[in-house]
Each structure stands twice: as C-alpha cells, then as structure tokens.
Short mmCIF file of C-alpha atoms and ligand atoms in Angstrom, two decimals:
data_model
loop_
_atom_site.label_atom_id
_atom_site.label_comp_id
_atom_site.label_asym_id
_atom_site.label_seq_id
_atom_site.Cartn_x
_atom_site.Cartn_y
_atom_site.Cartn_z
CA MET A 1 9.47 -2.73 -17.82
CA ALA A 2 8.14 -0.28 -20.45
CA LEU A 3 4.87 -0.08 -18.48
CA MET A 4 6.73 0.95 -15.31
CA GLU A 5 8.61 3.67 -17.22
CA ASP A 6 5.39 4.94 -18.83
CA VAL A 7 3.65 5.05 -15.45
CA MET A 8 6.61 6.83 -13.82
CA SER A 9 6.66 9.39 -16.60
CA LEU A 10 2.91 10.01 -16.29
CA CYS A 11 3.29 10.32 -12.51
CA LYS A 12 5.82 13.13 -12.87
CA ARG A 13 4.06 14.86 -15.80
CA ARG A 14 0.64 14.85 -14.14
CA GLY A 15 1.49 15.53 -10.51
CA PHE A 16 1.11 12.05 -8.99
CA VAL A 17 4.66 11.25 -7.79
CA PHE A 18 7.83 13.34 -7.96
CA PRO A 19 11.40 12.29 -7.17
CA GLY A 20 12.19 13.31 -3.56
CA SER A 21 14.31 16.46 -2.96
CA ASP A 22 14.20 17.00 -6.73
CA ILE A 23 15.83 20.45 -6.91
CA TYR A 24 18.85 19.16 -4.95
CA GLY A 25 19.43 16.26 -7.34
CA GLY A 26 17.19 13.96 -5.32
CA LEU A 27 17.82 11.51 -2.51
CA ALA A 28 18.03 7.93 -3.78
CA ASN A 29 14.75 6.02 -3.66
CA THR A 30 12.71 8.74 -2.01
CA TRP A 31 9.49 9.93 -3.59
CA ASP A 32 7.06 12.77 -2.95
CA TYR A 33 3.34 12.39 -3.63
CA GLY A 34 2.09 15.35 -5.69
CA PRO A 35 -1.38 16.93 -5.65
CA TYR A 36 -3.17 14.12 -7.54
CA GLY A 37 -0.98 11.40 -5.99
CA SER A 38 -1.61 12.50 -2.42
CA GLN A 39 -5.36 12.64 -3.16
CA LEU A 40 -5.32 9.17 -4.76
CA LYS A 41 -3.33 7.72 -1.83
CA ARG A 42 -5.74 9.27 0.64
CA ASN A 43 -8.72 7.89 -1.31
CA ILE A 44 -7.26 4.35 -1.21
CA LEU A 45 -6.65 4.72 2.51
CA ASN A 46 -10.17 6.09 3.12
CA PHE A 47 -11.69 3.20 1.17
CA TRP A 48 -9.64 0.73 3.23
CA TRP A 49 -10.70 2.41 6.50
CA LYS A 50 -14.36 2.48 5.44
CA THR A 51 -14.34 -1.14 4.27
CA PHE A 52 -12.53 -2.68 7.21
CA ILE A 53 -13.27 -0.34 10.11
CA ASP A 54 -16.28 1.95 9.58
CA ASP A 55 -18.51 -0.65 7.89
CA ARG A 56 -17.81 -3.46 10.38
CA ASP A 57 -18.97 -4.00 13.97
CA ASP A 58 -15.95 -6.09 14.95
CA MET A 59 -13.21 -3.55 14.09
CA LEU A 60 -11.66 -0.52 15.80
CA GLY A 61 -9.13 2.06 14.64
CA LEU A 62 -5.86 3.14 16.24
CA ASP A 63 -3.15 5.72 15.56
CA SER A 64 -0.08 4.90 17.66
CA ALA A 65 3.29 6.69 17.76
CA ILE A 66 6.11 6.01 15.31
CA LEU A 67 8.70 6.35 18.08
CA MET A 68 8.33 3.60 20.67
CA ASN A 69 10.21 2.31 23.69
CA PRO A 70 13.12 0.24 22.26
CA ARG A 71 12.07 -2.69 24.48
CA VAL A 72 9.10 -3.11 22.09
CA TRP A 73 11.49 -4.14 19.32
CA GLU A 74 13.42 -6.47 21.61
CA ALA A 75 10.16 -8.17 22.56
CA SER A 76 8.90 -8.38 18.98
CA GLY A 77 12.11 -10.03 17.80
CA HIS A 78 13.06 -7.21 15.44
CA VAL A 79 16.34 -6.38 17.21
CA LYS A 80 17.49 -9.99 16.85
CA ASN A 81 15.82 -11.28 13.71
CA PHE A 82 14.99 -8.37 11.41
CA ALA A 83 18.16 -8.60 9.36
CA ASP A 84 19.17 -9.33 5.77
CA PRO A 85 22.40 -11.09 4.68
CA LEU A 86 24.46 -8.28 3.17
CA MET A 87 27.37 -9.11 0.81
CA ASP A 88 29.84 -6.84 -0.97
CA CYS A 89 31.73 -7.50 -4.18
CA LYS A 90 35.41 -7.04 -3.24
CA ASN A 91 36.24 -6.00 -6.80
CA CYS A 92 33.66 -3.24 -7.48
CA GLN A 93 32.03 -2.75 -4.03
CA GLU A 94 28.56 -3.61 -5.38
CA ARG A 95 26.31 -4.42 -2.41
CA VAL A 96 23.70 -7.17 -2.68
CA ARG A 97 21.34 -9.26 -0.54
CA GLY A 98 22.82 -12.78 -0.57
CA ASP A 99 19.41 -14.47 -0.28
CA LYS A 100 18.01 -12.41 -3.19
CA ILE A 101 20.78 -13.18 -5.72
CA LEU A 102 20.49 -16.85 -4.78
CA GLU A 103 16.72 -16.76 -5.26
CA GLU A 104 17.07 -15.08 -8.65
CA LYS A 105 19.59 -17.66 -9.84
CA LEU A 106 17.76 -20.75 -8.54
CA GLN A 107 14.25 -19.36 -9.22
CA ILE A 108 13.04 -20.52 -5.81
CA THR A 109 12.16 -18.80 -2.56
CA ILE A 110 14.84 -19.56 0.00
CA ALA A 111 14.48 -19.07 3.72
CA GLY A 112 15.84 -20.48 6.92
CA LEU A 113 19.43 -20.70 5.57
CA SER A 114 22.28 -19.49 7.79
CA ASN A 115 24.68 -16.86 6.42
CA ASP A 116 27.36 -19.55 5.96
CA GLU A 117 24.94 -21.74 4.00
CA ILE A 118 23.98 -18.79 1.77
CA PHE A 119 27.66 -18.03 1.11
CA ASN A 120 28.52 -21.68 0.32
CA LYS A 121 25.58 -22.03 -2.06
CA ILE A 122 26.52 -18.81 -3.88
CA MET A 123 30.07 -20.10 -4.31
CA ASP A 124 28.85 -23.60 -5.40
CA GLU A 125 26.54 -22.04 -7.99
CA LYS A 126 29.30 -19.58 -9.02
CA ILE A 127 26.93 -16.60 -8.81
CA LYS A 128 28.96 -13.64 -10.01
CA CYS A 129 28.59 -9.95 -9.25
CA PRO A 130 25.73 -8.53 -11.40
CA LYS A 131 27.77 -5.32 -11.91
CA CYS A 132 31.36 -6.40 -12.73
CA GLY A 133 30.97 -10.15 -13.37
CA LYS A 134 33.65 -11.21 -10.82
CA LEU A 135 33.20 -13.99 -8.26
CA ASP A 136 34.77 -12.28 -5.27
CA TRP A 137 32.22 -11.88 -2.46
CA THR A 138 32.70 -10.98 1.19
CA GLN A 139 31.08 -13.31 3.73
CA PRO A 140 27.44 -12.24 4.40
CA ARG A 141 26.90 -9.96 7.39
CA ALA A 142 23.57 -9.69 9.18
CA PHE A 143 22.33 -6.16 8.51
CA ASN A 144 19.51 -5.00 10.76
CA LEU A 145 16.89 -3.09 8.76
CA MET A 146 15.70 -0.81 11.54
CA PHE A 147 16.58 2.88 11.29
CA LYS A 148 18.25 4.08 14.45
CA THR A 149 17.91 7.56 15.85
CA TYR A 150 18.39 9.37 19.18
CA GLN A 151 15.81 10.90 21.47
CA GLY A 152 16.83 14.12 23.19
CA VAL A 153 20.01 16.12 22.81
CA ILE A 154 22.64 13.54 23.75
CA GLU A 155 23.68 11.08 21.05
CA ASP A 156 24.26 8.29 23.51
CA THR A 157 23.33 4.63 23.03
CA ALA A 158 21.16 4.91 26.15
CA GLU A 159 19.00 7.38 24.20
CA GLN A 160 18.95 5.31 21.03
CA ILE A 161 15.52 4.49 19.64
CA TYR A 162 14.19 3.15 16.34
CA LEU A 163 11.82 4.40 13.68
CA ARG A 164 9.13 1.72 13.65
CA PRO A 165 9.64 -0.90 10.90
CA GLU A 166 5.93 -1.89 11.00
CA THR A 167 2.72 -0.43 12.39
CA ALA A 168 1.65 -3.77 13.90
CA GLN A 169 3.50 -3.52 17.22
CA GLY A 170 1.65 -0.31 18.10
CA ILE A 171 -1.51 -2.42 18.16
CA PHE A 172 -0.07 -5.15 20.38
CA VAL A 173 1.30 -2.71 22.95
CA ASN A 174 -2.14 -1.07 23.14
CA PHE A 175 -4.00 -4.37 23.53
CA LYS A 176 -4.56 -3.82 27.27
CA ASN A 177 -5.59 -0.18 26.81
CA ILE A 178 -8.15 -1.23 24.23
CA ILE A 179 -9.53 -4.11 26.32
CA ASP A 180 -9.79 -1.80 29.35
CA SER A 181 -11.34 1.19 27.56
CA MET A 182 -13.61 -0.37 24.95
CA ARG A 183 -16.29 -3.00 25.41
CA VAL A 184 -14.84 -5.56 23.03
CA ARG A 185 -15.63 -9.24 22.65
CA LEU A 186 -13.67 -11.80 20.65
CA PRO A 187 -13.35 -11.89 17.73
CA PHE A 188 -12.38 -8.27 17.25
CA GLY A 189 -9.73 -6.47 15.28
CA VAL A 190 -7.74 -3.25 15.41
CA GLY A 191 -6.59 -1.51 12.25
CA GLN A 192 -4.07 1.25 11.82
CA TYR A 193 -2.22 2.91 8.99
CA GLY A 194 0.89 5.04 8.95
CA LYS A 195 4.53 5.44 8.07
CA SER A 196 7.04 2.64 8.57
CA PHE A 197 10.77 2.73 7.92
CA ARG A 198 13.21 0.02 6.84
CA ASN A 199 16.80 0.57 5.83
CA GLU A 200 16.34 -1.73 2.82
CA ILE A 201 19.56 -2.91 1.17
CA THR A 202 18.00 -3.06 -2.27
CA PRO A 203 15.17 -0.55 -2.55
CA GLY A 204 13.86 0.14 -6.01
CA ASN A 205 11.34 -0.52 -8.78
CA PHE A 206 9.90 2.97 -8.29
CA ILE A 207 7.78 2.96 -5.10
CA PHE A 208 7.62 -0.87 -4.82
CA ARG A 209 10.34 -1.05 -2.17
CA THR A 210 11.34 2.15 -0.41
CA ARG A 211 12.94 2.93 2.93
CA GLU A 212 10.06 5.14 4.03
CA PHE A 213 6.62 3.75 3.19
CA GLU A 214 3.09 3.46 4.53
CA GLN A 215 1.25 0.42 5.78
CA MET A 216 -2.38 -0.44 6.53
CA GLU A 217 -2.33 -3.26 9.05
CA ILE A 218 -4.96 -5.19 10.96
CA GLU A 219 -4.53 -7.41 14.01
CA TYR A 220 -7.62 -9.61 14.35
CA PHE A 221 -7.85 -11.26 17.77
CA VAL A 222 -9.62 -14.63 17.95
CA ARG A 223 -10.01 -17.71 20.10
CA PRO A 224 -7.16 -20.08 19.16
CA GLU A 225 -9.52 -22.75 17.81
CA ASN A 226 -11.11 -20.21 15.40
CA ALA A 227 -7.92 -18.84 13.85
CA GLU A 228 -8.02 -21.01 10.69
CA GLN A 229 -11.60 -20.01 9.93
CA TYR A 230 -10.88 -16.28 10.26
CA PHE A 231 -7.63 -16.58 8.32
CA ASP A 232 -9.62 -17.90 5.33
CA ALA A 233 -12.30 -15.22 5.80
CA TRP A 234 -9.67 -12.46 5.61
CA VAL A 235 -8.31 -13.89 2.36
CA GLU A 236 -11.84 -13.64 0.90
CA ASP A 237 -12.37 -10.12 2.30
CA TYR A 238 -9.18 -8.87 0.65
CA LYS A 239 -10.08 -10.54 -2.69
CA LYS A 240 -13.25 -8.44 -2.64
CA PHE A 241 -11.35 -5.30 -1.58
CA PHE A 242 -9.00 -5.63 -4.58
CA ALA A 243 -11.91 -6.32 -6.96
CA ASP A 244 -13.71 -3.22 -5.64
CA LEU A 245 -10.67 -1.15 -6.57
CA ALA A 246 -10.66 -2.52 -10.14
CA ILE A 247 -7.53 -4.66 -9.74
CA PRO A 248 -7.86 -7.42 -12.39
CA ALA A 249 -8.20 -10.87 -10.76
CA GLU A 250 -5.80 -12.40 -13.32
CA LYS A 251 -3.03 -10.07 -12.11
CA LEU A 252 -3.31 -11.48 -8.56
CA ARG A 253 -2.37 -14.85 -7.13
CA LEU A 254 -2.07 -16.41 -3.69
CA ARG A 255 1.20 -17.97 -2.52
CA TYR A 256 1.22 -19.95 0.73
CA HIS A 257 4.60 -19.89 2.50
CA GLU A 258 6.51 -23.16 2.92
CA LYS A 259 7.22 -24.13 6.55
CA ASP A 260 10.91 -23.11 6.38
CA GLU A 261 10.03 -19.76 4.83
CA LEU A 262 7.74 -18.52 7.61
CA SER A 263 8.70 -15.41 9.59
CA HIS A 264 9.85 -15.97 13.14
CA TYR A 265 6.36 -15.20 14.50
CA SER A 266 4.16 -16.97 11.98
CA THR A 267 2.60 -20.43 11.90
CA LYS A 268 0.83 -19.85 8.55
CA THR A 269 1.23 -17.08 5.97
CA VAL A 270 -0.18 -16.41 2.55
CA ASP A 271 0.96 -13.61 0.25
CA PHE A 272 -1.22 -11.91 -2.29
CA GLU A 273 1.16 -11.47 -5.21
CA TYR A 274 0.69 -9.10 -8.13
CA GLU A 275 2.15 -9.47 -11.62
CA PHE A 276 4.38 -6.38 -11.72
CA PRO A 277 6.23 -5.40 -14.93
CA PHE A 278 9.35 -6.97 -13.33
CA GLY A 279 7.55 -10.24 -12.45
CA TRP A 280 5.35 -11.57 -9.64
CA GLY A 281 5.97 -9.77 -6.35
CA GLU A 282 4.41 -9.49 -2.90
CA LEU A 283 1.49 -7.12 -2.52
CA MET A 284 0.45 -8.10 1.02
CA GLY A 285 0.70 -10.89 3.55
CA ILE A 286 -1.90 -12.52 5.78
CA ALA A 287 -0.24 -14.26 8.73
CA HIS A 288 -1.46 -16.40 11.60
CA ARG A 289 0.85 -15.08 14.33
CA GLY A 290 -0.59 -17.29 17.09
CA SER A 291 -0.12 -15.64 20.48
CA TYR A 292 3.56 -14.91 19.76
CA ASP A 293 3.42 -11.11 20.02
CA LEU A 294 1.18 -10.86 23.08
CA ASP A 295 3.23 -13.59 24.83
CA GLN A 296 6.45 -11.73 24.08
CA HIS A 297 5.06 -8.43 25.38
CA ILE A 298 3.76 -10.21 28.51
CA LYS A 299 7.30 -11.53 29.04
CA PHE A 300 9.07 -8.21 28.43
CA SER A 301 6.60 -5.77 30.02
CA GLY A 302 5.27 -7.92 32.86
CA GLU A 303 1.72 -6.79 32.00
CA LYS A 304 -1.19 -9.24 31.78
CA LEU A 305 -2.22 -9.04 28.13
CA GLN A 306 -5.12 -11.41 28.41
CA TYR A 307 -8.77 -11.67 27.55
CA ARG A 308 -11.50 -12.69 29.98
CA ASP A 309 -14.50 -14.34 28.39
CA PRO A 310 -17.52 -12.54 29.92
CA MET A 311 -19.73 -15.65 29.68
CA THR A 312 -17.38 -18.33 31.03
CA ASN A 313 -14.81 -16.17 32.90
CA GLU A 314 -12.13 -18.13 31.09
CA VAL A 315 -8.86 -16.12 30.90
CA PHE A 316 -6.46 -16.65 28.00
CA VAL A 317 -4.13 -14.97 25.50
CA PRO A 318 -5.95 -14.67 22.16
CA HIS A 319 -4.43 -15.68 18.84
CA VAL A 320 -4.12 -13.16 16.07
CA VAL A 321 -4.59 -13.13 12.31
CA GLU A 322 -2.76 -10.27 10.65
CA PRO A 323 -3.62 -8.89 7.18
CA ALA A 324 -0.73 -6.49 6.42
CA LEU A 325 -0.92 -4.35 3.28
CA GLY A 326 1.42 -1.61 2.11
CA LEU A 327 -0.48 1.57 1.21
CA THR A 328 2.27 2.83 -1.09
CA ARG A 329 2.57 -0.61 -2.71
CA MET A 330 -1.22 -0.69 -3.17
CA PHE A 331 -0.97 2.78 -4.75
CA LEU A 332 1.56 1.34 -7.25
CA ILE A 333 -0.69 -1.52 -8.30
CA VAL A 334 -3.65 0.84 -8.63
CA LEU A 335 -1.55 2.89 -11.08
CA LEU A 336 -0.23 -0.14 -12.99
CA SER A 337 -3.70 -1.71 -13.26
CA ALA A 338 -5.34 1.54 -14.38
CA TYR A 339 -2.82 2.57 -17.06
CA GLN A 340 -3.78 2.05 -20.70
CA LEU A 341 -2.52 3.43 -23.97
CA GLU A 342 -5.43 3.20 -26.41
CA LYS A 343 -5.60 3.51 -30.19
CA LEU A 344 -8.66 5.48 -31.25
CA GLU A 345 -10.73 4.92 -34.40
CA ASN A 346 -9.35 8.13 -35.96
CA GLY A 347 -5.80 6.74 -35.59
CA GLU A 348 -4.90 8.97 -32.63
CA GLU A 349 -3.73 7.59 -29.29
CA ARG A 350 -4.90 8.45 -25.81
CA THR A 351 -3.49 7.53 -22.40
CA VAL A 352 -6.19 6.70 -19.87
CA MET A 353 -6.07 5.85 -16.19
CA HIS A 354 -9.07 3.59 -15.60
CA PHE A 355 -9.25 4.25 -11.86
CA SER A 356 -12.27 3.01 -9.97
CA PRO A 357 -14.50 6.14 -9.61
CA LYS A 358 -14.41 5.51 -5.83
CA ILE A 359 -10.75 6.50 -5.66
CA ALA A 360 -10.14 8.67 -8.76
CA PRO A 361 -8.43 11.89 -7.58
CA VAL A 362 -10.94 13.96 -9.58
CA GLN A 363 -14.42 12.49 -10.09
CA VAL A 364 -15.86 15.10 -12.41
CA ALA A 365 -14.39 17.93 -14.51
CA VAL A 366 -16.48 20.83 -15.79
CA PHE A 367 -15.60 22.78 -18.96
CA PRO A 368 -17.19 25.76 -20.66
CA LEU A 369 -17.08 25.14 -24.42
CA GLN A 370 -15.78 28.68 -24.81
CA LYS A 371 -14.56 31.30 -22.36
CA ASP A 372 -17.72 33.43 -22.66
CA LEU A 373 -19.68 30.51 -21.14
CA SER A 374 -17.41 30.48 -18.08
CA ALA A 375 -19.80 32.13 -15.62
CA GLU A 376 -22.61 29.59 -16.21
CA ALA A 377 -20.15 26.64 -16.25
CA THR A 378 -18.59 27.88 -13.01
CA ALA A 379 -22.01 27.83 -11.33
CA VAL A 380 -22.45 24.18 -12.36
CA TYR A 381 -18.92 23.36 -11.11
CA LYS A 382 -19.42 25.10 -7.74
CA ASP A 383 -22.62 23.17 -7.14
CA LEU A 384 -21.02 19.79 -8.05
CA LYS A 385 -17.98 20.53 -5.89
CA LYS A 386 -20.20 20.37 -2.81
CA ALA A 387 -20.84 16.67 -3.48
CA PHE A 388 -17.90 15.39 -5.55
CA ARG A 389 -14.15 15.85 -6.12
CA ALA A 390 -14.57 18.31 -8.98
CA GLU A 391 -12.24 20.38 -11.16
CA PHE A 392 -12.87 23.31 -13.52
CA ASP A 393 -10.89 23.79 -16.74
CA GLU A 394 -11.46 26.51 -19.34
CA SER A 395 -8.10 26.57 -21.11
CA GLY A 396 -7.23 25.05 -24.49
CA ALA A 397 -9.17 23.08 -27.07
CA ILE A 398 -11.87 20.81 -25.68
CA GLY A 399 -10.10 17.70 -27.07
CA LYS A 400 -6.96 18.61 -25.13
CA ARG A 401 -8.95 19.09 -21.95
CA TYR A 402 -10.46 15.60 -22.38
CA ARG A 403 -6.97 14.08 -22.89
CA ARG A 404 -5.69 15.74 -19.73
CA GLN A 405 -8.62 14.41 -17.67
CA ASP A 406 -8.16 10.93 -19.21
CA GLU A 407 -4.54 10.95 -18.06
CA ILE A 408 -5.50 11.73 -14.49
CA GLY A 409 -8.35 9.20 -14.65
CA THR A 410 -11.38 11.49 -14.24
CA PRO A 411 -14.47 9.30 -14.85
CA PHE A 412 -16.77 12.12 -16.10
CA CYS A 413 -16.28 15.38 -18.02
CA ILE A 414 -19.12 17.86 -18.35
CA THR A 415 -19.27 20.48 -21.07
CA PHE A 416 -21.45 23.58 -20.86
CA ASP A 417 -22.08 24.69 -24.46
CA PHE A 418 -24.23 27.30 -26.23
CA ASP A 419 -27.28 25.01 -26.27
CA SER A 420 -27.00 24.70 -22.49
CA ARG A 421 -28.38 28.23 -22.16
CA ASP A 422 -31.57 27.16 -23.94
CA ASP A 423 -32.12 23.59 -22.78
CA ALA A 424 -30.58 23.87 -19.25
CA SER A 425 -28.65 20.69 -20.04
CA VAL A 426 -24.98 19.77 -20.41
CA THR A 427 -23.01 17.06 -22.21
CA VAL A 428 -21.61 14.33 -19.95
CA ARG A 429 -18.73 12.33 -21.42
CA ASP A 430 -17.82 8.93 -19.96
CA ARG A 431 -14.04 8.36 -19.64
CA ASP A 432 -14.08 4.65 -20.51
CA SER A 433 -16.60 4.46 -23.37
CA MET A 434 -16.07 8.09 -24.47
CA LYS A 435 -19.86 8.14 -25.08
CA GLN A 436 -21.60 11.46 -24.55
CA GLU A 437 -25.01 12.00 -23.07
CA ARG A 438 -27.18 15.09 -22.61
CA VAL A 439 -28.26 15.52 -18.98
CA LYS A 440 -30.44 18.24 -17.38
CA ILE A 441 -28.38 20.42 -15.02
CA GLU A 442 -30.91 19.93 -12.24
CA ASP A 443 -30.51 16.11 -12.54
CA LEU A 444 -26.68 16.12 -12.66
CA LYS A 445 -26.01 15.34 -9.00
CA GLU A 446 -28.38 12.40 -8.96
CA TYR A 447 -27.03 11.17 -12.31
CA LEU A 448 -23.42 11.25 -11.09
CA ALA A 449 -24.22 9.84 -7.64
CA GLY A 450 -25.66 6.77 -9.34
CA LYS A 451 -22.41 6.19 -11.19
CA LEU A 452 -19.69 7.23 -8.74
N1 GAP B 1 3.48 -6.58 10.35
C1 GAP B 1 3.90 -7.50 9.34
C2 GAP B 1 4.65 -6.86 8.27
O1 GAP B 1 5.06 -5.72 8.36
P1 GAP B 1 5.66 -7.33 5.92
O2 GAP B 1 5.36 -8.44 4.93
O3 GAP B 1 7.06 -7.11 6.28
O4 GAP B 1 4.77 -7.68 7.19
C3 GAP B 1 3.65 -5.89 5.05
O5 GAP B 1 5.03 -5.98 5.38
C4 GAP B 1 3.47 -5.15 3.75
O6 GAP B 1 4.07 -3.86 3.83
C5 GAP B 1 4.13 -5.80 2.52
O7 GAP B 1 3.33 -6.84 2.01
C6 GAP B 1 4.23 -4.62 1.58
O8 GAP B 1 2.95 -4.35 0.99
C7 GAP B 1 4.54 -3.47 2.55
N2 GAP B 1 6.01 -3.24 2.60
C8 GAP B 1 6.92 -3.89 3.35
N3 GAP B 1 8.16 -3.38 3.15
C9 GAP B 1 8.03 -2.39 2.24
C10 GAP B 1 8.95 -1.46 1.63
N4 GAP B 1 10.23 -1.45 1.93
N5 GAP B 1 8.44 -0.57 0.73
C11 GAP B 1 7.12 -0.54 0.45
N6 GAP B 1 6.22 -1.37 1.00
C12 GAP B 1 6.65 -2.29 1.89
#
C-alpha cells in the first residue's frame, strides 16, 4: 500500500486531488480534483471521446440528465436489485458488506447467494468482526445503493427521485429519439460520460470506490446473432485504448464472470482487472446485456423501442454490448501506472510521473536560465502555448524546476540560456531519458508535434 500512500501524497502536494471540503475537516470519501488533476481527468476523457466517438463512423455521443423519471429505475431493475447485504457488528457497530467479508475469507467471488445463505456461511466459517474480533452479527439487510432526493419544494414520497447510479440508462431511454433523429444503421453505438452516484457501504482506497464518481459508458446496438463477435471486438479495442495510455499490459488481466455471478441483466460479462496496491480489482466491465434494457423500457413506457432494417423491413429489438469504464477509476490507474521513484547516478532520487504525452496535464514547460532572460523565454512560451499545454517557470534553481515538472509528468522542459541569444536555439530535456538536445527555436513546434 506504500505506492497508494505515495501517490496520494503527491496528489495533494502537486494539485492533482485534494480531500473534499478540506477546511471543514473533510467529508468522508469525497475528493476534489485540483488544477492538474482536473486537466488530467479531462485529457483522459477527451482521449476516450476521440478514440471511441470522433474517430469512428459507427458511434454517436449523448449527454443525458442525471435526474430521471423514477420509473426508469423501476424498469432497469435498480429499485429491486441494486442492493448490497449490509451487516452490523452488535458489539462495536462496525458496518460491513456480508458478501465482501465472505469473499475475502474464502478468496472466491461469490454471487447469487440469498441474504440467509450469506449469514449462514459467515457463521459456519466463524468470520469475526474485522474491528473488534467478536462474532456477533445482525442478519444481513438489503441496502439499496441509489441516493434518494426530492424534486420541488415538498419532501413527499410522490416527489422522490434518484441520483442516477449509472449513465447507461440515459442511453436506453433515448434510443427512440436517436433512431428517429439520426440516420443510424446497425451496428451503432452511443457513448456518454458523466457523474453517477452510489451510496456505497464500503467506499475507500482513495478514489477507487467513491459515492460520487464519473463513468464513460457505451451501449453498442447489434443484431442478436452478431453480439458475440462485437463483444470480442470491444475487448480488443479497450486493450489498445489502455496500451495507448501507457498502462502496462502485465498490470491488466481479463476475468470472465461465472454464470451465477452475472448481473441481473447480463448473459456474458468480462472485467478488465488491474493490479492495484491492495490486490487485483475491477477497472471496467464489458457486458452482453441482450435486449433486457430495451425490453424493460418497452414494458414500462409502452413505447416501441425497435429497429427497422431498411433493406429487409424486418422489425426487432436489438441486442446490446456495453463497455462500462469509470473515468475516476481510470484516472487512478493512470496515476498508479505513471508513478516512479528513481535513483539517479549521482545518488539523488527523483519522483517522476511517466504519463503518456497525450494526457499529461502540462506537455511542455519553458524556463529562462536566469531572470534576465525572461522576456525572450516568455516569447518562446507564448508561441508554444498556442499549440500545446504549456507552462512557464522562472523561479528557483533549474534543477528544482526540473524536479517539479517531473512530479507533474511534463514530458519536455525547454531552457532558454545565454547561448540562445546567439544561436536562436534552446535546450530541450526529455522527462524519461533526461537527455538534452539543442533545437532551433523556429523548429520547436514541429519537433514537439512529432513527439507529443
Ligand atoms: N452500466 C453498467 C455499470 O454501471 P458497473 O460495473 O457497476 O457497471 C462500471 O460500473 C464501472 O464504473 C466500474 O467498472 C468502475 O470502473 C466504475 N465504478 C462503479 N462504481 C464505482 C464507484 N463507487 N466508484 C468509482 N468507480 C465506480
């Protein structure tokens, strides 16, 4: 867990992530994304949008509301099924998820067990309270994870609505609008990102599991007989996406869900798992949801959510393959994968974030060697800022300025020195190799564009 603590400390020190409501003593498990963190998160999101929406002909974007008609969540099954088995220790009031403490003890993934079965197994295995060590549990209670709120001024159950627990349903309820307004042909997909909320019983591990988080989800509509083929294609597309963002392949693995582990809507699911400092954990899921969601919304709304094949006039409800990735969880693995504490040849240490240059919050930093070179260095900086995410820094020793940029993962630092006045060139230092190269100022943009 030392890596997690080091990353958390860097996040606070360098403006990536701050504890939420910090000056009021915080609010448990809430986090605020600072200047570099919000930029990094946005860059990951932009890369996702470009890869899966802008660069493809079969994908569209959507931005649906967080607040939705509560019937949506009845239809989707969330009102009935989106619950965790909550247990309390009668001795010390510690609150746990029954399925999770059972999984930890037995080292298996359990699913499909009733609350009674979970309780009996916990008692058979004599799983004690992790806080006080007593074996004195309450019976599990189903705890629905959706946040409830009220619309309007009257706090009446008739006005009760939910904060969405996933972005996916916004896509299904807009299926008809999209079919009617856009000229789409199967297969096609709709992607959207945004906030989701879950009243998690056991949030934690920094931003791994929080109650407010962001998702980037895709619903890819296909003919039923083609679902398997597209499911496998999405697995390959996401392998490439992770490689493009410099996530080491050996830190990722695929885990196909057992039949009794599948969510209520899914006929096949695979998780991409990442090796976190606390062990392997879910990064994203790709699920074959069949026609479950559209069928449910047809039943509950009475609308015809169907597709008419323009060639054959055949009318049917498409199947859907859903790649669902958490943006904030992706942000965490980008940080964990990038972090390195390196020993230098001179015995000193440096902390470096090896972000992919595509998503680094700052792509290039410009320094004058000394303050009296500031005017010329500023001109170089201003010109680069038109094309790249650039930063100017004139304070402190040059070595310190390099260390600071290494810690925020800036791929290139440019120094304007006294020779620059004569040779119209600057020194470009590469973050990873620390090698320096002399480059003509007039060639800088082209030089950097080739590397970023
Ligand atoms: N529409 C399907 C769906 O929401 P999910 O597996 O519950 O599936 C998808 O969520 C992804 O969203 C997860 O793989 C994870 O990356 C992210 N996620 C889910 N709950 C989260 C939480 N409490 N905090 C942070 N990220 C979360």
